[in-house]
Tab-separated table of C-alpha atoms in Angstrom:
chain	number	residue	atom	x	y	z
Z	166	GLU	CA	-65.394	41.515	-26.601
Z	167	LEU	CA	-65.656	44.680	-28.697
Z	168	SER	CA	-63.346	46.432	-26.244
Z	169	MET	CA	-60.552	44.219	-27.586
Z	170	LEU	CA	-60.937	46.045	-30.916
Z	171	LYS	CA	-60.452	49.519	-29.430
Z	172	GLY	CA	-58.654	51.807	-31.861
Z	173	SER	CA	-59.516	49.654	-34.862
Z	174	ASP	CA	-61.643	50.971	-37.716
Z	175	PHE	CA	-63.281	47.558	-37.634
Z	176	LEU	CA	-65.638	48.840	-34.922
Z	177	VAL	CA	-67.017	51.349	-37.425
Z	178	GLN	CA	-67.466	48.597	-40.022
Z	179	ILE	CA	-69.448	46.509	-37.536
Z	180	GLN	CA	-71.711	49.456	-36.756
Z	181	ASP	CA	-72.166	50.285	-40.460
Z	182	LEU	CA	-73.152	46.673	-41.227
Z	183	LYS	CA	-75.677	46.652	-38.372
Z	184	LEU	CA	-77.215	49.918	-39.589
Z	185	ASP	CA	-77.493	48.565	-43.152
Z	186	MET	CA	-79.254	45.412	-41.933
Z	187	GLU	CA	-81.606	47.445	-39.729
Z	188	LYS	CA	-82.511	49.586	-42.762
Z	189	ASP	CA	-83.153	46.434	-44.824
Z	190	TYR	CA	-85.412	45.075	-42.068
Z	191	LYS	CA	-87.351	48.345	-41.945
Z	192	ARG	CA	-87.856	48.324	-45.729
Z	193	ILE	CA	-89.131	44.734	-45.598
Z	194	ILE	CA	-91.587	45.602	-42.809
Z	195	GLU	CA	-92.858	48.599	-44.760
Z	196	ALA	CA	-93.480	46.409	-47.824
Z	197	ALA	CA	-94.751	43.344	-45.904
Z	198	PRO	CA	-95.857	44.225	-42.316
Z	199	GLU	CA	-96.608	40.569	-41.554
Z	200	PHE	CA	-92.863	39.851	-41.665
Z	201	ALA	CA	-92.589	41.396	-38.194
Z	202	THR	CA	-94.478	38.379	-36.779
Z	203	LEU	CA	-91.901	36.024	-38.299
Z	204	ALA	CA	-88.692	37.656	-37.052
Z	205	THR	CA	-87.524	40.472	-34.815
Z	206	VAL	CA	-84.805	42.782	-36.069
Z	207	ASP	CA	-82.223	40.895	-33.961
Z	208	GLU	CA	-83.342	37.540	-35.376
Z	209	PHE	CA	-83.250	38.979	-38.892
Z	210	MET	CA	-79.693	40.264	-38.415
Z	211	LYS	CA	-78.548	36.911	-37.033
Z	212	VAL	CA	-79.900	35.009	-40.040
Z	213	ARG	CA	-78.685	37.674	-42.458
Z	214	THR	CA	-75.181	37.375	-40.985
Z	215	LEU	CA	-75.262	33.596	-41.478
Z	216	VAL	CA	-76.369	34.072	-45.086
Z	217	ASN	CA	-73.592	36.626	-45.694
Z	218	SER	CA	-71.029	34.025	-44.635
Z	219	ARG	CA	-72.385	31.508	-47.163
Z	220	ILE	CA	-73.022	33.435	-50.369
Z	221	PHE	CA	-70.881	33.232	-53.500
Z	222	GLY	CA	-70.466	36.270	-55.744
Z	223	THR	CA	-71.223	35.016	-59.255
Z	224	LYS	CA	-71.900	36.376	-62.724
Z	225	ILE	CA	-74.993	34.885	-64.384
Z	226	ASP	CA	-75.895	35.860	-67.960
Z	227	GLY	CA	-73.481	38.777	-67.713
Z	228	GLN	CA	-75.014	40.130	-64.513
Z	229	ASP	CA	-73.336	40.186	-61.092
Z	230	ASP	CA	-75.318	38.116	-58.627
Z	231	ASP	CA	-75.125	36.453	-55.210
Z	232	SER	CA	-75.781	32.724	-54.964
Z	233	ILE	CA	-76.520	30.302	-52.153
Z	234	VAL	CA	-74.891	26.960	-53.056
Z	235	PRO	CA	-75.560	24.055	-50.655
Z	236	ILE	CA	-72.608	21.664	-50.121
Z	237	ALA	CA	-70.206	24.089	-51.851
Z	238	ASP	CA	-70.648	26.470	-48.904
Z	239	MET	CA	-69.214	23.763	-46.624
Z	240	PHE	CA	-65.718	24.000	-48.160
Z	241	ASN	CA	-63.153	25.623	-45.897
Z	242	TYR	CA	-60.905	28.459	-47.001
Z	243	LYS	CA	-57.205	28.160	-47.734
Z	244	HIS	CA	-54.856	31.020	-48.594
Z	245	PRO	CA	-53.722	30.947	-51.274
Z	246	SER	CA	-55.803	28.194	-52.860
Z	247	SER	CA	-54.846	26.964	-56.317
Z	248	MET	CA	-56.618	23.669	-55.640
Z	249	THR	CA	-60.004	24.760	-56.948
Z	250	HIS	CA	-61.785	27.345	-59.039
Z	251	TRP	CA	-65.488	28.014	-58.663
Z	252	THR	CA	-67.836	29.819	-61.005
Z	253	TYR	CA	-71.307	29.764	-62.539
Z	254	SER	CA	-71.289	27.785	-65.771
Z	255	THR	CA	-73.696	29.044	-68.416
Z	256	GLU	CA	-73.045	25.867	-70.428
Z	257	ARG	CA	-73.961	23.593	-67.511
Z	258	LYS	CA	-76.540	26.032	-66.142
Z	259	GLY	CA	-75.225	25.649	-62.624
Z	260	PHE	CA	-72.507	26.384	-60.104
Z	261	THR	CA	-69.283	24.437	-60.647
Z	262	VAL	CA	-66.175	23.785	-58.560
Z	263	GLU	CA	-63.274	22.490	-60.657
Z	264	THR	CA	-59.698	21.452	-59.923
Z	265	THR	CA	-56.575	20.758	-61.949
Z	266	GLU	CA	-54.941	18.814	-59.108
Z	267	ASN	CA	-55.105	15.149	-58.233
Z	268	ILE	CA	-57.185	14.967	-55.062
Z	269	LYS	CA	-56.869	11.726	-53.137
Z	270	LYS	CA	-59.768	10.048	-51.429
Z	271	GLY	CA	-60.110	11.487	-47.931
Z	272	ASP	CA	-58.247	14.737	-48.713
Z	273	GLU	CA	-59.989	17.933	-47.670
Z	274	ILE	CA	-61.034	20.200	-50.534
Z	275	PHE	CA	-60.382	23.901	-50.049
Z	276	VAL	CA	-61.682	26.934	-51.924
Z	277	SER	CA	-60.689	30.589	-51.970
Z	278	TYR	CA	-63.099	33.264	-50.790
Z	279	GLY	CA	-61.222	35.787	-52.916
Z	280	SER	CA	-58.500	38.319	-52.103
Z	281	LYS	CA	-59.873	40.398	-49.238
Z	282	PRO	CA	-58.587	42.434	-46.292
Z	283	ASN	CA	-58.695	40.805	-42.857
Z	284	SER	CA	-61.557	43.088	-41.844
Z	285	SER	CA	-63.776	41.438	-44.496
Z	286	TYR	CA	-62.682	37.911	-43.565
Z	287	PHE	CA	-63.356	38.656	-39.897
Z	288	LEU	CA	-66.643	40.493	-40.461
Z	289	PHE	CA	-68.214	37.880	-42.720
Z	290	TYR	CA	-66.385	34.611	-41.949
Z	291	GLY	CA	-64.927	34.969	-38.455
Z	292	PHE	CA	-61.209	34.464	-39.176
Z	293	VAL	CA	-58.120	36.458	-40.188
Z	294	ILE	CA	-55.003	35.627	-42.221
Z	295	PRO	CA	-51.530	36.386	-40.825
Z	296	ASN	CA	-49.418	38.686	-43.042
Z	297	ASN	CA	-52.309	39.369	-45.411
Z	298	ASP	CA	-50.999	41.469	-48.352
Z	299	ASN	CA	-54.552	42.685	-48.988
Z	300	ASP	CA	-54.987	44.123	-45.518
Z	301	GLU	CA	-56.387	47.652	-45.485
Z	302	VAL	CA	-56.468	50.677	-43.233
Z	303	THR	CA	-58.973	53.527	-43.485
Z	304	PHE	CA	-57.116	56.793	-43.952
Z	305	PRO	CA	-59.010	60.101	-43.503
Z	306	ILE	CA	-58.240	62.868	-45.984
Z	307	LYS	CA	-57.544	66.123	-44.139
Z	308	ILE	CA	-56.887	69.575	-45.568
Z	309	ASN	CA	-54.558	71.959	-43.741
Z	310	PRO	CA	-56.856	74.534	-42.068
Z	311	ASN	CA	-54.349	77.267	-43.023
Z	312	ASP	CA	-54.325	76.305	-46.709
Z	313	PRO	CA	-55.363	79.399	-48.758
Z	314	LEU	CA	-57.038	77.030	-51.255
Z	315	LYS	CA	-58.872	75.076	-48.536
Z	316	ALA	CA	-62.336	76.350	-49.500
Z	317	LEU	CA	-61.825	75.556	-53.186
Z	318	LYS	CA	-60.443	72.085	-52.469
Z	319	GLU	CA	-63.376	71.315	-50.142
Z	320	GLU	CA	-65.797	72.567	-52.794
Z	321	ILE	CA	-64.251	70.292	-55.432
Z	322	ILE	CA	-64.251	67.296	-53.071
Z	323	GLU	CA	-67.915	67.873	-52.191
Z	324	LYS	CA	-69.067	68.599	-55.749
Z	325	GLU	CA	-67.266	65.655	-57.333
Z	326	GLY	CA	-68.176	63.230	-54.548
Z	327	TYR	CA	-64.554	62.421	-53.754
Z	328	PRO	CA	-64.320	60.265	-50.611
Z	329	LYS	CA	-63.229	61.898	-47.355
Z	330	LYS	CA	-61.753	58.560	-46.295
Z	331	ILE	CA	-59.824	56.042	-48.406
Z	332	LYS	CA	-59.065	52.399	-47.685
Z	333	ILE	CA	-55.482	51.600	-48.616
Z	334	SER	CA	-53.658	48.275	-48.612
Z	335	ALA	CA	-50.043	47.258	-48.147
Z	336	ASN	CA	-49.915	46.576	-51.890
Z	337	THR	CA	-48.543	49.776	-53.458
Z	338	GLU	CA	-49.462	48.472	-56.939
Z	339	ASP	CA	-53.139	48.498	-55.983
Z	340	ASN	CA	-55.422	51.084	-57.605
Z	341	LYS	CA	-56.600	52.239	-54.193
Z	342	PHE	CA	-53.048	53.168	-53.227
Z	343	THR	CA	-52.665	55.146	-56.464
Z	344	LEU	CA	-55.954	56.899	-55.687
Z	345	PHE	CA	-54.772	57.582	-52.134
Z	346	MET	CA	-51.514	59.197	-53.243
Z	347	SER	CA	-53.350	61.165	-55.946
Z	348	TYR	CA	-55.771	62.647	-53.417
Z	349	LEU	CA	-52.979	63.595	-51.042
Z	350	ARG	CA	-51.043	65.308	-53.848
Z	351	PHE	CA	-54.232	67.191	-54.692
Z	352	ILE	CA	-54.817	68.111	-51.036
Z	353	CYS	CA	-51.219	69.347	-50.635
Z	354	PHE	CA	-51.108	71.170	-53.970
Z	355	GLU	CA	-49.860	74.759	-53.815
Z	356	GLY	CA	-50.491	77.066	-56.735
Z	357	THR	CA	-53.118	79.230	-58.386
Z	358	ILE	CA	-56.820	78.445	-58.677
Z	359	GLU	CA	-56.290	77.771	-62.397
Z	360	ASP	CA	-53.461	75.337	-61.588
Z	361	ILE	CA	-55.541	73.277	-59.191
Z	362	LYS	CA	-58.510	73.150	-61.575
Z	363	LYS	CA	-56.177	71.891	-64.303
Z	364	LEU	CA	-54.831	69.221	-61.923
Z	365	LYS	CA	-58.389	68.109	-61.173
Z	366	GLU	CA	-59.284	67.957	-64.890
Z	367	ASP	CA	-56.250	65.789	-65.676
Z	368	PHE	CA	-57.144	63.471	-62.797
Z	369	ASP	CA	-60.764	63.092	-63.963
Z	370	LYS	CA	-59.671	62.290	-67.532
Z	371	ASP	CA	-57.880	59.271	-66.116
Z	372	GLU	CA	-61.284	57.935	-64.912
Z	373	PRO	CA	-60.083	56.536	-61.557
Z	374	THR	CA	-63.538	55.408	-60.397
Z	375	LYS	CA	-64.108	53.389	-63.574
Z	376	ALA	CA	-60.595	51.919	-63.351
Z	377	ILE	CA	-61.148	50.730	-59.769
Z	378	ALA	CA	-64.518	49.185	-60.690
Z	379	ASN	CA	-63.047	47.381	-63.714
Z	380	GLY	CA	-59.761	46.435	-62.077
Z	381	THR	CA	-57.720	48.294	-64.704
Z	382	LYS	CA	-54.712	50.465	-63.914
Z	383	PHE	CA	-54.728	54.251	-63.984
Z	384	LYS	CA	-51.780	56.601	-63.504
Z	385	GLY	CA	-53.454	59.068	-61.129
Z	386	VAL	CA	-51.712	62.282	-60.104
Z	387	THR	CA	-47.996	61.654	-60.472
Z	388	ILE	CA	-45.334	63.432	-58.385
Z	389	VAL	CA	-45.919	67.189	-58.655
Z	390	ASN	CA	-42.674	68.427	-57.120
Z	391	ALA	CA	-40.383	67.719	-54.168
Z	392	THR	CA	-42.198	70.100	-51.794
Z	393	ASN	CA	-45.587	68.609	-52.589
Z	394	GLU	CA	-44.290	65.067	-52.057
Z	395	GLU	CA	-42.674	66.069	-48.757
Z	396	ASN	CA	-45.981	67.511	-47.539
Z	397	VAL	CA	-47.775	64.320	-48.598
Z	398	LEU	CA	-45.363	62.218	-46.545
Z	399	LYS	CA	-45.823	64.524	-43.549
Z	400	ILE	CA	-49.590	63.966	-43.698
Z	401	ILE	CA	-49.127	60.200	-43.916
Z	402	LYS	CA	-46.796	60.285	-40.914
Z	403	GLY	CA	-49.085	62.500	-38.835
Z	404	VAL	CA	-52.311	60.599	-39.526
Z	405	SER	CA	-50.568	57.229	-39.064
Z	406	GLU	CA	-49.349	58.302	-35.624
Z	407	GLU	CA	-52.873	59.508	-34.799
Z	408	ILE	CA	-54.402	56.180	-35.841
Z	409	LEU	CA	-51.828	54.138	-33.911
Z	410	GLY	CA	-52.397	56.370	-30.892
Z	411	GLY	CA	-55.995	55.166	-30.738
Z	412	TYR	CA	-54.906	51.630	-29.818
Z	413	PRO	CA	-54.337	50.657	-26.168
Z	414	GLN	CA	-50.726	51.224	-25.177
Z	415	ASN	CA	-48.882	48.456	-23.314
């Protein structure tokens, strides 16, 4: 079955999830060795996967939390769903599902699992949405090996913890797309060492990481010049062709 996903970054996501669950199992065994008599690592991953498909991300007393909500986890997903809104109510001290629509007796009630890429829907819930505007592709950031500033750029990327891969969506208004274009303009930048350090300082002042976490907009690195933008587009074209080349050809 996995062979049907050849070329897709989704295979990497599956492997990463398995590794994370195996690490969790190991930590549990180290803290409570008797747990090994209750479940093997495969049994643990199976149950953990079922739990992942049922949890609701909530905020309780100002803290982000995950909640298991019986009955509510039986609602099916509909995209987009304006029928219902679910949340944790501090006033009612419980999980609530509310609607502003008139729901007739016998009608099915749908909820939204949130705006996610198809890889997340498939990985955690087992379905995908056609023409999903939130779909993502993982794009590796590559520096030209002949770039005279290659060593400095790699040093900055490593020191600042900038990602070597970025997930971008079809939505060009998304913060991740702004971050993606900013990185590529930085990677393709031609100038002096002082120039590139100044570019990096201006980018950091914009606090992109905080903006992505809070869902606020940031301007990122705007167009530097025509040559820089042309080189950015060449990278996008080249890497896109490389990614598409990994899929089976009919």
